[in-house]
Coordinates of C-alpha atoms in Angstrom, one line a residue:
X1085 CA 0.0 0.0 0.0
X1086 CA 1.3 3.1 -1.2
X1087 CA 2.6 5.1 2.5
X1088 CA 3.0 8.9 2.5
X1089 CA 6.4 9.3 4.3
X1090 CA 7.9 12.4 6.5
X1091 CA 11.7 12.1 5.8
X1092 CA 13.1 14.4 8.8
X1093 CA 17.0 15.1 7.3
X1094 CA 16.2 13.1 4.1
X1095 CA 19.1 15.0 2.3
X1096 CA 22.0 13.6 3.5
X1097 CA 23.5 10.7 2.7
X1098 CA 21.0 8.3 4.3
X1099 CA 17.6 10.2 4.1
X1100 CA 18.6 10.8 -0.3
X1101 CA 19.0 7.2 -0.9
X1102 CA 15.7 6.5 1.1
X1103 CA 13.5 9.4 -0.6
X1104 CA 14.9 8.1 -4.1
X1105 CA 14.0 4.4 -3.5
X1106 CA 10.7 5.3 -1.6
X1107 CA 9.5 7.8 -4.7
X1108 CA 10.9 4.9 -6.9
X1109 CA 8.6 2.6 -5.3
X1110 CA 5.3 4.3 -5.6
X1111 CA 5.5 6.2 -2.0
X1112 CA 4.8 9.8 -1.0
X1113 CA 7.9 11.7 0.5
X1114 CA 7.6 15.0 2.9
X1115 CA 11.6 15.5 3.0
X1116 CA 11.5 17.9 5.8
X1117 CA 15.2 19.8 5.4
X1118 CA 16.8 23.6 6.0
X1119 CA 16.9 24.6 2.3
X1120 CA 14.3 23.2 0.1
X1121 CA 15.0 25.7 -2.2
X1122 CA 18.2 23.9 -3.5
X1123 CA 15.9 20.9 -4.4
X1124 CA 13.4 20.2 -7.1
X1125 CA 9.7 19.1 -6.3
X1126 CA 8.8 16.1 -8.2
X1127 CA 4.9 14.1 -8.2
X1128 CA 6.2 12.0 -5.0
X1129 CA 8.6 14.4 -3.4
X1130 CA 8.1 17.5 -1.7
X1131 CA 10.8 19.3 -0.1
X1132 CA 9.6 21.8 2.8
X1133 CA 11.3 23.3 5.5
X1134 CA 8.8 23.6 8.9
X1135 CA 6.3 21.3 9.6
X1136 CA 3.5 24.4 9.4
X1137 CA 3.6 23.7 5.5
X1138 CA 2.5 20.0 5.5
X1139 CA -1.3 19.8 4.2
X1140 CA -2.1 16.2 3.6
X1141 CA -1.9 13.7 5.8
X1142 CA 1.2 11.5 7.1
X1143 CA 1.0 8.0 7.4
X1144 CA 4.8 7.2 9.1
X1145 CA 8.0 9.7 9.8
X1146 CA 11.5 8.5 9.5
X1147 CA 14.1 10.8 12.1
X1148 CA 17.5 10.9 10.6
X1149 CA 18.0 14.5 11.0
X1150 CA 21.5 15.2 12.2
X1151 CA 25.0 16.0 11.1
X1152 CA 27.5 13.5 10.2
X1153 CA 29.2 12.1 13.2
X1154 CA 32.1 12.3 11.0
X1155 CA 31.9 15.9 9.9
X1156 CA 34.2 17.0 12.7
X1157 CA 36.9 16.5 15.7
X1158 CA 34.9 15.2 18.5
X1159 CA 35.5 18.5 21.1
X1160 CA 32.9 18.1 24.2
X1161 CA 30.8 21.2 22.0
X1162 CA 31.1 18.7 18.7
X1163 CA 29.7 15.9 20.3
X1164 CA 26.8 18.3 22.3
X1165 CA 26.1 19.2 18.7
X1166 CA 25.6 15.6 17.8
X1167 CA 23.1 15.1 20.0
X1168 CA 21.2 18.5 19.6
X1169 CA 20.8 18.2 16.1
X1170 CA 19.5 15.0 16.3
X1171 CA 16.8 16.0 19.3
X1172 CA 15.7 19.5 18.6
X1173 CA 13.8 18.0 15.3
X1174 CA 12.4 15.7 18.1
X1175 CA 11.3 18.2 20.3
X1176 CA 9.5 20.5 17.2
X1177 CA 8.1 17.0 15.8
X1178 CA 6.2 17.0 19.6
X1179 CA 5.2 20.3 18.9
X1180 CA 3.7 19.4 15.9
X1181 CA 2.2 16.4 16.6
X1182 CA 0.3 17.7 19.6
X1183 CA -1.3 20.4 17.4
X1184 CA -2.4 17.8 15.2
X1185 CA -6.0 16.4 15.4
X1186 CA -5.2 13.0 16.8
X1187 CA -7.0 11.1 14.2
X1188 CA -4.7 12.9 11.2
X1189 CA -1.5 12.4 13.3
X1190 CA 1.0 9.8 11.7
X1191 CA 1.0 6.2 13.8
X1192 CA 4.8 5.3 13.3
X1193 CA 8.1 7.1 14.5
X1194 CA 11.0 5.3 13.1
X1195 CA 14.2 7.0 14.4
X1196 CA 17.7 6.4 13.6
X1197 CA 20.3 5.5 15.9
X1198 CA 23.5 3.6 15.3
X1199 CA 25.2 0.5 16.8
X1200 CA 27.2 3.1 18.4
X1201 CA 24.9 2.7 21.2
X1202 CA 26.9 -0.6 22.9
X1203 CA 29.7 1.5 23.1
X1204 CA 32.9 2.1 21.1
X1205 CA 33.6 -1.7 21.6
X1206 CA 37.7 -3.3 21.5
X1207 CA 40.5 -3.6 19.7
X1208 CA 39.6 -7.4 19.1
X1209 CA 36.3 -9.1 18.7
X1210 CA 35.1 -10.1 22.1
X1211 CA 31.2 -9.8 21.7
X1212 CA 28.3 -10.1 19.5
X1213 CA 25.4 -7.4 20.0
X1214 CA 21.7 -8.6 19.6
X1215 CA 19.2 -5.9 20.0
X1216 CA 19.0 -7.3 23.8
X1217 CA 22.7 -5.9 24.0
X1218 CA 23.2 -3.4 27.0
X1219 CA 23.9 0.0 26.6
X1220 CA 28.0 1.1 26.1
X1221 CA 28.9 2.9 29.3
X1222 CA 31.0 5.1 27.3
X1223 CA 31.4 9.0 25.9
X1224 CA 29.9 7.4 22.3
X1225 CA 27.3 5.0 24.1
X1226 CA 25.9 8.5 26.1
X1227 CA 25.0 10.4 22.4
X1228 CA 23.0 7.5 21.2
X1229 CA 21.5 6.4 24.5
X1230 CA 20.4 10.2 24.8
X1231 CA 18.9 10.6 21.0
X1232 CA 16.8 7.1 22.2
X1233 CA 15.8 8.6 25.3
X1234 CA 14.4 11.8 23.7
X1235 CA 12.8 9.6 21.0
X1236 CA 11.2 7.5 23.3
X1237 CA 9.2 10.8 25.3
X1238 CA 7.4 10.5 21.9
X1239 CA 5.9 7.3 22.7
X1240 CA 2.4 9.4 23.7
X1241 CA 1.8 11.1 20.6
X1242 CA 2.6 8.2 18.4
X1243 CA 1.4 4.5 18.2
X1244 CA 4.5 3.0 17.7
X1245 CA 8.6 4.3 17.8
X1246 CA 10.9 2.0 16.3
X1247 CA 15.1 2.5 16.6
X1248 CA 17.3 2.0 13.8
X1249 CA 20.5 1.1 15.1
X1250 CA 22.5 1.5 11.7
X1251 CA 25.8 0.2 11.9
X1252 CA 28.9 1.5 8.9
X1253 CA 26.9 2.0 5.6
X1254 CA 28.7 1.3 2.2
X1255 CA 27.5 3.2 -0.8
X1256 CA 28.9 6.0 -2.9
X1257 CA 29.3 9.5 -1.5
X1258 CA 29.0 8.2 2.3
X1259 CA 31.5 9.1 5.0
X1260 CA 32.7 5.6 5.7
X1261 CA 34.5 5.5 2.2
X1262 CA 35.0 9.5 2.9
X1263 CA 37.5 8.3 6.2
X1264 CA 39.0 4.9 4.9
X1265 CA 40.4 6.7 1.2
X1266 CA 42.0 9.6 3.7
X1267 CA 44.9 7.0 4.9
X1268 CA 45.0 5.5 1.1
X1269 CA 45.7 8.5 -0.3
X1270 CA 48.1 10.1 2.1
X1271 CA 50.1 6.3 1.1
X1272 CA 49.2 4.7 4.2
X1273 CA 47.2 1.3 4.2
X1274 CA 43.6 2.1 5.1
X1275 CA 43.7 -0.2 8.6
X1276 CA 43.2 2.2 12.2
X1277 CA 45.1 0.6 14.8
X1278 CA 45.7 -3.3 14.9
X1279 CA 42.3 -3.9 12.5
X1280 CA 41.9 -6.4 14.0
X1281 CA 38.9 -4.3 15.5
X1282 CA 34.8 -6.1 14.6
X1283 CA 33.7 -3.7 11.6
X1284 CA 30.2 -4.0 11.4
X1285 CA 28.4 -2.6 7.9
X1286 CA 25.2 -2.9 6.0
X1287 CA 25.5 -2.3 1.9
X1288 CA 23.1 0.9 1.6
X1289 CA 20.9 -1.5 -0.8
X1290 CA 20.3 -3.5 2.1
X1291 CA 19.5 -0.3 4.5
X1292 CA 16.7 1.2 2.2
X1293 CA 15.3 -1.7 1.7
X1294 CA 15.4 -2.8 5.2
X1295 CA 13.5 0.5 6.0
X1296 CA 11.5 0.3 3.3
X1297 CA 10.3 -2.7 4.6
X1298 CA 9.6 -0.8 8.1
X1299 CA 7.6 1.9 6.6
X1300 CA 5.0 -0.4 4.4
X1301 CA 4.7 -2.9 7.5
X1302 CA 3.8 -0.7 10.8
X1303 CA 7.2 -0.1 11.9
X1304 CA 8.0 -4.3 11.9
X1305 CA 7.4 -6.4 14.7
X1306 CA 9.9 -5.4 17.0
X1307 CA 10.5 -2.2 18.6
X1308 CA 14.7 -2.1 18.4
X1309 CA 16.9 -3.3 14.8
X1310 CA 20.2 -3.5 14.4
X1311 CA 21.2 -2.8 10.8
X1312 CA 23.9 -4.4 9.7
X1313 CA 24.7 -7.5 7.6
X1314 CA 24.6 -10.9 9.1
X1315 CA 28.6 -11.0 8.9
X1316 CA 31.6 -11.0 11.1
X1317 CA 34.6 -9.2 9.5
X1318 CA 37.6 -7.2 11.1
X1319 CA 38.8 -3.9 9.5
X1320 CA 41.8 -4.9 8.0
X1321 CA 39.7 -6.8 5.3
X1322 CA 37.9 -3.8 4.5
X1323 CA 40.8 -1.5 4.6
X1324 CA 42.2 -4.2 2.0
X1325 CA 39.4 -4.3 0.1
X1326 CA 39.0 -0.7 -0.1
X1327 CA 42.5 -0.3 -0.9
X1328 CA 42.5 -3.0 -4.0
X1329 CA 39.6 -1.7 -5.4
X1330 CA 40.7 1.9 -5.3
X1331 CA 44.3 0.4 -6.7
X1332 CA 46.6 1.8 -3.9
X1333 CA 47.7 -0.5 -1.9
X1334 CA 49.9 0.3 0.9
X1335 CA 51.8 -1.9 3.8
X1336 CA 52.1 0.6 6.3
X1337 CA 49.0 1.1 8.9
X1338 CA 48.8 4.9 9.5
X1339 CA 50.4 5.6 13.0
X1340 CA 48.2 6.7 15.8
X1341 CA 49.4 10.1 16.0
X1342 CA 48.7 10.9 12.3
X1343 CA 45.1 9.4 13.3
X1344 CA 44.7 11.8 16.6
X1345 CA 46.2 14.7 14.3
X1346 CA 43.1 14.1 11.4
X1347 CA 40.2 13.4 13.5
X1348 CA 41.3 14.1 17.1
X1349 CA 41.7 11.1 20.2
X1350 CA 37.9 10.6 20.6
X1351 CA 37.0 10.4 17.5
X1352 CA 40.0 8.1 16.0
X1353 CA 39.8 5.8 19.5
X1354 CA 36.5 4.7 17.6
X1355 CA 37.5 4.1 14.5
X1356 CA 40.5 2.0 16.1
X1357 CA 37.4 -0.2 17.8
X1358 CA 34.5 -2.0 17.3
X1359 CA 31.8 -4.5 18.2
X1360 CA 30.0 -7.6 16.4
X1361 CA 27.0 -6.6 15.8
X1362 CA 23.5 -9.3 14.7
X1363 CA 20.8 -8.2 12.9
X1364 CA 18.7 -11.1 15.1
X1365 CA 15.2 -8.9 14.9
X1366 CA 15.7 -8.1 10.8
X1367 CA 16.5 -12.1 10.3
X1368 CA 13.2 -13.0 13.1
X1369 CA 11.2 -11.5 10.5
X1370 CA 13.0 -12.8 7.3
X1371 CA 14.6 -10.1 6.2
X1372 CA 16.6 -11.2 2.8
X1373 CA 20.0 -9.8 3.0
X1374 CA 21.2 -9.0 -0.8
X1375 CA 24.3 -8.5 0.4
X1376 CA 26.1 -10.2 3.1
X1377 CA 29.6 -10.8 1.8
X1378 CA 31.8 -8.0 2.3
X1379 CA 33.5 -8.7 -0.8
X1380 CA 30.3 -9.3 -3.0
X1381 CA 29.1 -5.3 -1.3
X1382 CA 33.0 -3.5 -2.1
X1383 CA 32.7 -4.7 -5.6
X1384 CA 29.5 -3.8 -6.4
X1385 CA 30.1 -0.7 -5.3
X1386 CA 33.1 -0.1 -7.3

């Protein structure tokens, strides 16, 4: 059944790929974002810029409003920015929704997270994270355990709230390849620390579909998913990969101190670890993975 879908931040990386495969597929998009000028209204997509301006009604909202965790060094007012950015479009979606007669108002909140929720993880694979996984205890853990906390107030104004825990997404234009081709191309190999470190991913394919999937059946069954493919592989394999496929390959890992220099301690202490991460919920409900070789997603992509 065709959905009409309010994209909150659906131009960036993520929310784009969503809006195209969601117009693609027959489904209404409301991209909510700061400059709708700079877009172009098509049959199924409109771009607006305060909630005031929607006039038809919404069926489901997908949160991914925020900026790239990547976009800068993680200072204490970076990572306050993180989390603002993700919540303020929480707290005006309240606002909004409570002005709305409660029979118009959208039934399904599905807001985006990441895995970074258990925690920045270790330098070796110790653990694998179902969605029953406790919460990190850590400085990453807090930003994600806080967006959830603030997306969970909205639990009275919306049938159902579902959190996307995406893990590293591999397409085209997105920050993961952004941050592993930095090393390449300065002549290092692409591996942080001993890569030995879980690297969890999802091919984007795999992530629109999966919320694709979401938005035409109520949100799923489950209130929590990890997205991420059902595979265990370290970094190393996808530094090498990366670094095959982009033809550069290099022997030496980039030192620590070049890392600290580029994205500052916090930030680079996270690429340096990780955690397994299962997609149990996703595979409960038979989720079909097209991708879940790590090889089979690089080479597509390139």
């Amino acid at each position: 059944m065709t959905q009409t879908v309010l994209v909150m931040g659906g131009t960036g990386f993520l929310g784009n790929n969503l809006v195209t495969h969601l117009s693609h597929s027959g489904h209404r998009c409301l991209v909510k974002t700061r400059h709708p000028e700079a877009h172009y209204n098509s049959e199924n997509i409109t771009y607006i810029s305060h909630f005031s301006e929607i006039s038809e009604p919404v069926d489901i909202v997908v949160h991914l409003s925020g900026i790239p965790v990547s976009e800068g060094r993680w200072t204490a007012s970076f990572r306050q920015e993180i989390i603002d950015t993700r919540v303020r479009p929480l707290h005006n979606l309240r606002k909004w929704m409570e002005k709305t007669d409660p029979a118009d108002r959208p039934k399904v909140l599905l807001v985006g997270s990441s895995t970074g929720y258990y925690g920045i993880g270790t330098t070796r694979p110790t653990h694998i994270y179902d969605e029953d996984g406790p919460a990190g205890k850590d400085y990453y853990a807090e930003i994600f355990k806080t967006i959830e906390s603030e997306g969970a107030a909205l639990k009275s104004v919306f049938e159902r709230v579902v959190f996307l825990r995406t893990s590293n997404v591999l397409g085209n234009g997105g920050h993961v390849f952004a941050q592993i081709t930095k090393p390449i191309k300065a002549g290092y190999a692409g591996v942080y620390g001993s890569g030995e470190q879980p690297f969890p991913w999802i091919h984007m394919q795999d992530w629109t579909r999966a919320v694709t999937y979401f938005i035409e059946n109520h949100g799923g069954k489950y209130d929590i998913y990890n997205l991420a493919a059902p595979a265990l592989n370290q970094q190393y394999e996808f530094a090498g990969l990366a670094g095959s496929f982009i033809g550069q390959n290099h022997s030496r890992p980039a030192p620590k101190p070049l890392l600290y220099l580029w994205w500052g301690k916090l930030r680079a202490d996270t690429l340096m670890r990780g955690n397994y991460i299962e997609p149990r919920n996703l595979l409960r409900e038979d989720f079909t993975f097209r991708f879940s070789n790590l090889y089979e997603a690089m080479d597509y992509i390139f």
